[in-house]
XYZ file of C-alpha atoms in Angstrom:
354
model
C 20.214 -6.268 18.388
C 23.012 -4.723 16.547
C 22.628 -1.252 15.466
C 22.562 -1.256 11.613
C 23.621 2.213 10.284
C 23.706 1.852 6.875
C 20.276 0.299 6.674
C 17.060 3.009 5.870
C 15.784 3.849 9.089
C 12.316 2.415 8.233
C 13.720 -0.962 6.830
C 15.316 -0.454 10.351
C 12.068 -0.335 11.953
C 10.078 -2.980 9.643
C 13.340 -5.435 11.051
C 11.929 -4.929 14.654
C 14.898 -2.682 15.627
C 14.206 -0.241 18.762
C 14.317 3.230 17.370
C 14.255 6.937 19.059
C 11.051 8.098 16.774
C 9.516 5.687 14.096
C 10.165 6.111 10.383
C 7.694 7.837 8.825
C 6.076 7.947 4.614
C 2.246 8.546 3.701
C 0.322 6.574 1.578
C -0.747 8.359 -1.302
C 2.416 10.662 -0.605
C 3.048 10.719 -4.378
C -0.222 12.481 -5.796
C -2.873 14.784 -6.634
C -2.385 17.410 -3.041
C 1.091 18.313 -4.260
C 1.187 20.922 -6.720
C 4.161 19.620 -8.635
C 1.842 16.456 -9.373
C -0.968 18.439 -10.654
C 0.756 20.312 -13.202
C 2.640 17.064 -14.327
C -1.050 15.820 -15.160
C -2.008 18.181 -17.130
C 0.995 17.585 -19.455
C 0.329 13.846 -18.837
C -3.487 13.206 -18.598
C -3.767 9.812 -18.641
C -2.756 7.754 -15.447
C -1.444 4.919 -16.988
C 1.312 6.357 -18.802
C 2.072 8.402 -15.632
C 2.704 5.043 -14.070
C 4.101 3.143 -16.715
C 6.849 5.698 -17.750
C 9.822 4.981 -16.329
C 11.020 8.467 -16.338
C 7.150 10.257 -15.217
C 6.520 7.436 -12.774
C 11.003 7.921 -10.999
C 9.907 11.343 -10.976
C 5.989 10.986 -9.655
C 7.440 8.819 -6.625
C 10.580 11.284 -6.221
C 8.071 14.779 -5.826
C 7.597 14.369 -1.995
C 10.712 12.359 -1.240
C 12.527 15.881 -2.215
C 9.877 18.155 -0.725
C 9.546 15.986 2.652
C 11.955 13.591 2.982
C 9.820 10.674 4.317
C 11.925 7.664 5.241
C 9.644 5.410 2.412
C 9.995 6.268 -0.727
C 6.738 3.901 -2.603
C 6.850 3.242 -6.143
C 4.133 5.113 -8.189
C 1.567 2.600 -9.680
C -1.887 1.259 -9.521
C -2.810 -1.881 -7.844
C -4.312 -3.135 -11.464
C -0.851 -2.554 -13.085
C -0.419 -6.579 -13.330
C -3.520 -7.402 -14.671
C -2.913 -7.078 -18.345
C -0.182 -9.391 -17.962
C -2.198 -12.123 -17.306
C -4.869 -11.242 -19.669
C -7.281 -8.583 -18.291
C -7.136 -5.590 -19.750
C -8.029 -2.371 -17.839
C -8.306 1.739 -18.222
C -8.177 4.278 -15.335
C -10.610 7.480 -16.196
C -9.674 10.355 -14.191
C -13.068 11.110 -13.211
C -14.409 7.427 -12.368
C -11.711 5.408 -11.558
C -10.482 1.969 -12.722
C -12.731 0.438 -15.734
C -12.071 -3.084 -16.781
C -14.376 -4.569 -19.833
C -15.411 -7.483 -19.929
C -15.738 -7.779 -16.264
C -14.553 -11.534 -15.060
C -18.219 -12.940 -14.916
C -17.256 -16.916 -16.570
C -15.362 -20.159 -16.144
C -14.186 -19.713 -19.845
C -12.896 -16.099 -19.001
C -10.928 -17.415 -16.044
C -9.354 -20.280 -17.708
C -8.227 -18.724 -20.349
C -5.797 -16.238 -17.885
C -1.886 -16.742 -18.015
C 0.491 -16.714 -15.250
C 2.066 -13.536 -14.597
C 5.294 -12.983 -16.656
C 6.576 -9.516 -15.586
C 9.438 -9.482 -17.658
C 7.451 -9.510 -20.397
C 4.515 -7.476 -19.446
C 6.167 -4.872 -16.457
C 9.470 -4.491 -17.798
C 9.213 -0.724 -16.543
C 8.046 -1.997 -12.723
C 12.244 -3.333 -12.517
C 13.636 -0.013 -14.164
C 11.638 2.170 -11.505
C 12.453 0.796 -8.933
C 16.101 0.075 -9.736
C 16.263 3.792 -10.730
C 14.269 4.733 -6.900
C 17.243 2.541 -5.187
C 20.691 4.328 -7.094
C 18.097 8.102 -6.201
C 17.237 7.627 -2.857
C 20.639 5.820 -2.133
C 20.376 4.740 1.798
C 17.826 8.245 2.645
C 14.666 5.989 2.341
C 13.690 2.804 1.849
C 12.140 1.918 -1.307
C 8.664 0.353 -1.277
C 7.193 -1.681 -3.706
C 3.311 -1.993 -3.816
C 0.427 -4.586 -5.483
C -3.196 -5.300 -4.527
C -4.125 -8.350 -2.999
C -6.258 -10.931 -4.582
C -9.822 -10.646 -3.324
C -9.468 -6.491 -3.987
C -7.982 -7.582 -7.544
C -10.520 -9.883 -8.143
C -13.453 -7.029 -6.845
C -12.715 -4.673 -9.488
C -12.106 -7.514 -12.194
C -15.727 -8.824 -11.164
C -17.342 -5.881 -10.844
C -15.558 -4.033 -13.410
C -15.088 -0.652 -11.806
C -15.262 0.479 -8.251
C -18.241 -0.446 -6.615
C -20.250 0.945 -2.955
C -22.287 -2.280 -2.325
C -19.896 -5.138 -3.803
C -23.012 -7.327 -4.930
C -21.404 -8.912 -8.047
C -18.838 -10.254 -6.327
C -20.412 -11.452 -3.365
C -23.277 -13.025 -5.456
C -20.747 -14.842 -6.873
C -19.076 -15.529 -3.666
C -22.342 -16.842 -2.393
C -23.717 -18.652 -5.488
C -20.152 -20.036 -7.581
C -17.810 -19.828 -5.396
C -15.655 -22.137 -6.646
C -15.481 -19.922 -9.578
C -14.444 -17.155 -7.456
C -11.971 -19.663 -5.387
C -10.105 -20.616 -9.064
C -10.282 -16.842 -10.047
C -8.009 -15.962 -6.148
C -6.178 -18.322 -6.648
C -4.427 -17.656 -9.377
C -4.385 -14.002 -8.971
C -2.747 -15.002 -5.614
C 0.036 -16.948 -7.604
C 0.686 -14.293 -10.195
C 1.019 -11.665 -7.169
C 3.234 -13.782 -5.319
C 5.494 -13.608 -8.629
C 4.974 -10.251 -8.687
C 5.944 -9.152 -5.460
C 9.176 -11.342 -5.573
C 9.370 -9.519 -8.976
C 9.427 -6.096 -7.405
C 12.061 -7.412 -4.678
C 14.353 -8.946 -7.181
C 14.610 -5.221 -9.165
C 15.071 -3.207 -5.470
C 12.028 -2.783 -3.188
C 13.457 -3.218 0.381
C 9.772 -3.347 1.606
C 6.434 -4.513 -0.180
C 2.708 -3.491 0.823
C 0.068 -5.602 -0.187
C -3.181 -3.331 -0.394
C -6.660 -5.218 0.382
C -8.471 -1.711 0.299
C -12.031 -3.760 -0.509
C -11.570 -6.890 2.312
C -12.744 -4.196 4.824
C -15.958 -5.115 3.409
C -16.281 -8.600 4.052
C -17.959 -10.049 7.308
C -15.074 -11.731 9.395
C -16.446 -15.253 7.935
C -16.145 -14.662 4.979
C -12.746 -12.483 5.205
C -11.564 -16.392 6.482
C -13.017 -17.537 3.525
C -12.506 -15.337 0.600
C -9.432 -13.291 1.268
C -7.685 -14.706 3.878
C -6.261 -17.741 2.499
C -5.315 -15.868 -0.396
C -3.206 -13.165 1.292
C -1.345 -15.982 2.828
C -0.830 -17.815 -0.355
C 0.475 -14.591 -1.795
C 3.093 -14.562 1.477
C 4.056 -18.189 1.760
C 5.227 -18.193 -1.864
C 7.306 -14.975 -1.242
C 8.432 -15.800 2.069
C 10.089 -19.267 0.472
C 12.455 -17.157 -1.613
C 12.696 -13.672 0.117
C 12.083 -14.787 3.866
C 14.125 -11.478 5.146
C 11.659 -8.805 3.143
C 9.092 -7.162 5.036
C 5.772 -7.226 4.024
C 2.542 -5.130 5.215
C -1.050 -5.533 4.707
C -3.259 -2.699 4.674
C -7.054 -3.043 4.445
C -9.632 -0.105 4.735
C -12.132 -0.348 7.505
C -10.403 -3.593 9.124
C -11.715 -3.258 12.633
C -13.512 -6.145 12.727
C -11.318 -8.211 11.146
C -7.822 -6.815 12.766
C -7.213 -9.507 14.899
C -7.305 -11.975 11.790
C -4.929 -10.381 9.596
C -1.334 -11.507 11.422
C -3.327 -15.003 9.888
C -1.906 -13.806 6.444
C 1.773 -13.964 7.262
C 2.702 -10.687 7.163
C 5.182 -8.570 9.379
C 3.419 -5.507 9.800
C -0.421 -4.936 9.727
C -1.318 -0.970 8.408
C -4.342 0.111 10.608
C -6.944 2.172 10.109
C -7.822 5.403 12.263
C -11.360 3.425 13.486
C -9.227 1.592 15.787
C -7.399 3.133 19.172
C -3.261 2.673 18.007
C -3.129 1.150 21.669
C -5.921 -1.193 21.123
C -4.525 -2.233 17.870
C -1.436 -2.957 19.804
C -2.885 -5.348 22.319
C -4.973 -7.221 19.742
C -2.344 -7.844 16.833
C 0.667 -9.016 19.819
C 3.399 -8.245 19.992
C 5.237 -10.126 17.559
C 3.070 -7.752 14.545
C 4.595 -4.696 13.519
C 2.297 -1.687 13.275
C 1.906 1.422 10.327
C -0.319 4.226 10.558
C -3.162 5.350 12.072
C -3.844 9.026 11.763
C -7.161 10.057 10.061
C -6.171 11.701 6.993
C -8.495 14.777 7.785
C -6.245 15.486 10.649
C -4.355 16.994 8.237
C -7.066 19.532 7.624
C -6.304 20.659 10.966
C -4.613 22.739 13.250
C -0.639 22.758 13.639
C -1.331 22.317 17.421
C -3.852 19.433 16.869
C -1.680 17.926 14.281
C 1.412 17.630 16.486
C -1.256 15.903 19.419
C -2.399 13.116 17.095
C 1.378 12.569 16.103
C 2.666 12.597 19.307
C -0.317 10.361 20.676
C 0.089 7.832 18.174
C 3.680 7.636 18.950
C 3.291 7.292 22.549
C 0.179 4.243 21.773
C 2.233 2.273 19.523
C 5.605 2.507 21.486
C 9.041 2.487 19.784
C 9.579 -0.685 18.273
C 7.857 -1.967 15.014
C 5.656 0.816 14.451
C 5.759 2.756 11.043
C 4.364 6.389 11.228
C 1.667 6.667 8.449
C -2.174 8.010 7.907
C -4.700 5.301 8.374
C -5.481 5.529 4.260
C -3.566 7.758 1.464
C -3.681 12.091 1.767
C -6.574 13.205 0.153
C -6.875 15.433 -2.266
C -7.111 19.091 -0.945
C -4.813 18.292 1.814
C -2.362 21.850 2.672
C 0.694 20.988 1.172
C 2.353 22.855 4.442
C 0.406 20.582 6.692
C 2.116 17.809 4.749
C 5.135 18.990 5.511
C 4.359 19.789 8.570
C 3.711 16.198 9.373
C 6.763 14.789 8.054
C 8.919 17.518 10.237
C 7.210 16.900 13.449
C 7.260 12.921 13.097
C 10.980 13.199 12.629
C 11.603 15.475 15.868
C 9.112 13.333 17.186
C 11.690 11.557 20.305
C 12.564 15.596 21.353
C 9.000 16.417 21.792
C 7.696 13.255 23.625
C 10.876 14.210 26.303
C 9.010 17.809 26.438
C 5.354 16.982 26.605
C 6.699 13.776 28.932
């Protein structure tokens, strides 16, 4: 394969290109551990005009791309951003998360939703990112980011976050074509979305099914599944040459099943060995993550191990350096950093320690 210089070295990697060290970006990178976030909430309390700002959101997403310089550079928004758009309305309190009232509980309530217009209704979504592109120039590669349609559907259902799930899974079990008409038109107002988010300069999209983790592998076939792919078959008609990753939270049972949805790179969780992730996706799946987040908490020396480790597992094609979920809060802003500096000097210290 030709050697594409002026492509972003993870765009690089997402294209199957064999690299020296793999790109590396955090989820969550943009966020409450960094100091320079923290303050910016206190001027700005509430989360959704952090997000929906175009100038607080360019410069939310921008705090670690100056302070690290990961080689992703992911837009700063909420998996529920689309959801008034097509009719359901939604509030994020800081100290319980994502409220949406009325939950989605009726036939009436779901016929009544409109397709996704994001002109009309995320006008700011094509100004940040546009804005990300001309800042980051060819540094990083500019992610763009939306849930997928059972984790949408979870919180619309339930109508906050929930531990057990039992609202939506009694409706899974009891009306499920209810819940079948609800997914699928999330799925086709995603779809739009993501294409959206392409079409105004995201080089690479994750979808984020943090809640399908929580389904039994029949039912991830059933429920979430089908709906992921409907979500990539529509984008992949019109934007065949933009990667796209799925993450999900707690997939190890259902890891093999996920190169099902389409995608080109599968984010996996630290519950599964990098090198048994490997040999279970194929090798025709590209790979992001898998480094518990709490690693972080640790030594330098232990740190640079699980790096290096995870390098050495997941080889040096297709394989995006990332936690297993976002940074959590608390996380040593120098262990960040330290991190992104050892992932990028990663190829000299695997020649060392070889």
């Amino acid at each position: 394969m030709a050697v594409s210089t002026q492509v972003p070295y993870l765009l690089r990697a997402a294209r199957g290109e064999k690299l020296e060290r793999p790109p590396v970006w955090m989820m969550r990178q943009a966020g409450r551990y960094m100091k320079a976030y923290r303050e910016l909430r206190e001027k700005y309390p509430s989360f959704r005009e952090r997000s929906e700002n175009v100038e607080l959101a360019v410069e939310i997403s921008l705090q670690p791309f100056r302070a690290f310089q990961p080689d992703g550079v992911i837009l700063f928004s909420d998996i529920l951003t689309p959801l008034p758009g097509i009719g359901i309305p939604f509030d994020i309190i800081e100290s319980k998360g994502p409220i949406i009232e009325p939950a989605i509980r009726s036939w009436e309530q779901i016929e009544q939703l409109r397709p996704l217009n994001p002109e009309e209704s995320l006008p700011f979504v094509r100004e940040i990112l546009q804005t990300l592109r001309r800042e980051v120039e060819d540094k990083a590669t500019v992610l763009g980011f939306v849930g997928a349609p059972w984790t949408l559907a979870a919180y619309a259902i339930e109508g906050k976050s929930s531990k057990d799930y039992t609202v939506i899974k009694g409706m899974a079990f009891k009306e499920s074509a209810m819940l079948h008409a609800f997914l699928a038109k999330l799925a086709d107002s995603i779809a739009v979305y993501v294409r959206y988010q392409i079409d105004s300069g995201a080089q690479v999209v994750q979808m984020f099914d943090s809640w399908a983790g929580q389904l039994s592998p029949t039912d991830y076939e059933t429920f979430a599944l089908p709906y992921q792919r409907r979500v990539v078959e529509q984008v992949k008609a019109t934007h065949p040459e933009t990667p796209l990753i799925l993450y999900i939270n707690g997939s190890a049972g259902i890891l093999d099943r996920m190169p099902k949805s389409g995608v080109d790179i599968v984010s996996v969780d630290w519950t599964v060995d990098m090198a048994e992730a490997r040999q279970r996706l194929g090798p025709n799946v590209g790979v992001q993550g898998n480094i518990d987040p709490c690693a972080l908490f640790g030594s330098k020396d232990f740190i640079r191990e699980r790096i290096l480790d995870t390098i050495r597992k997941a080889g040096n094609r297709g394989h995006i350096l990332n936690l297993g979920h976002g940074i959590l809060p608390g996380t040593p802003e120098e262990n960040a950093a330290y991190f992104f500096e050892t992932a990028k000097q990663a190829d000299k210290l695997l020649s060392v320690h070889a």
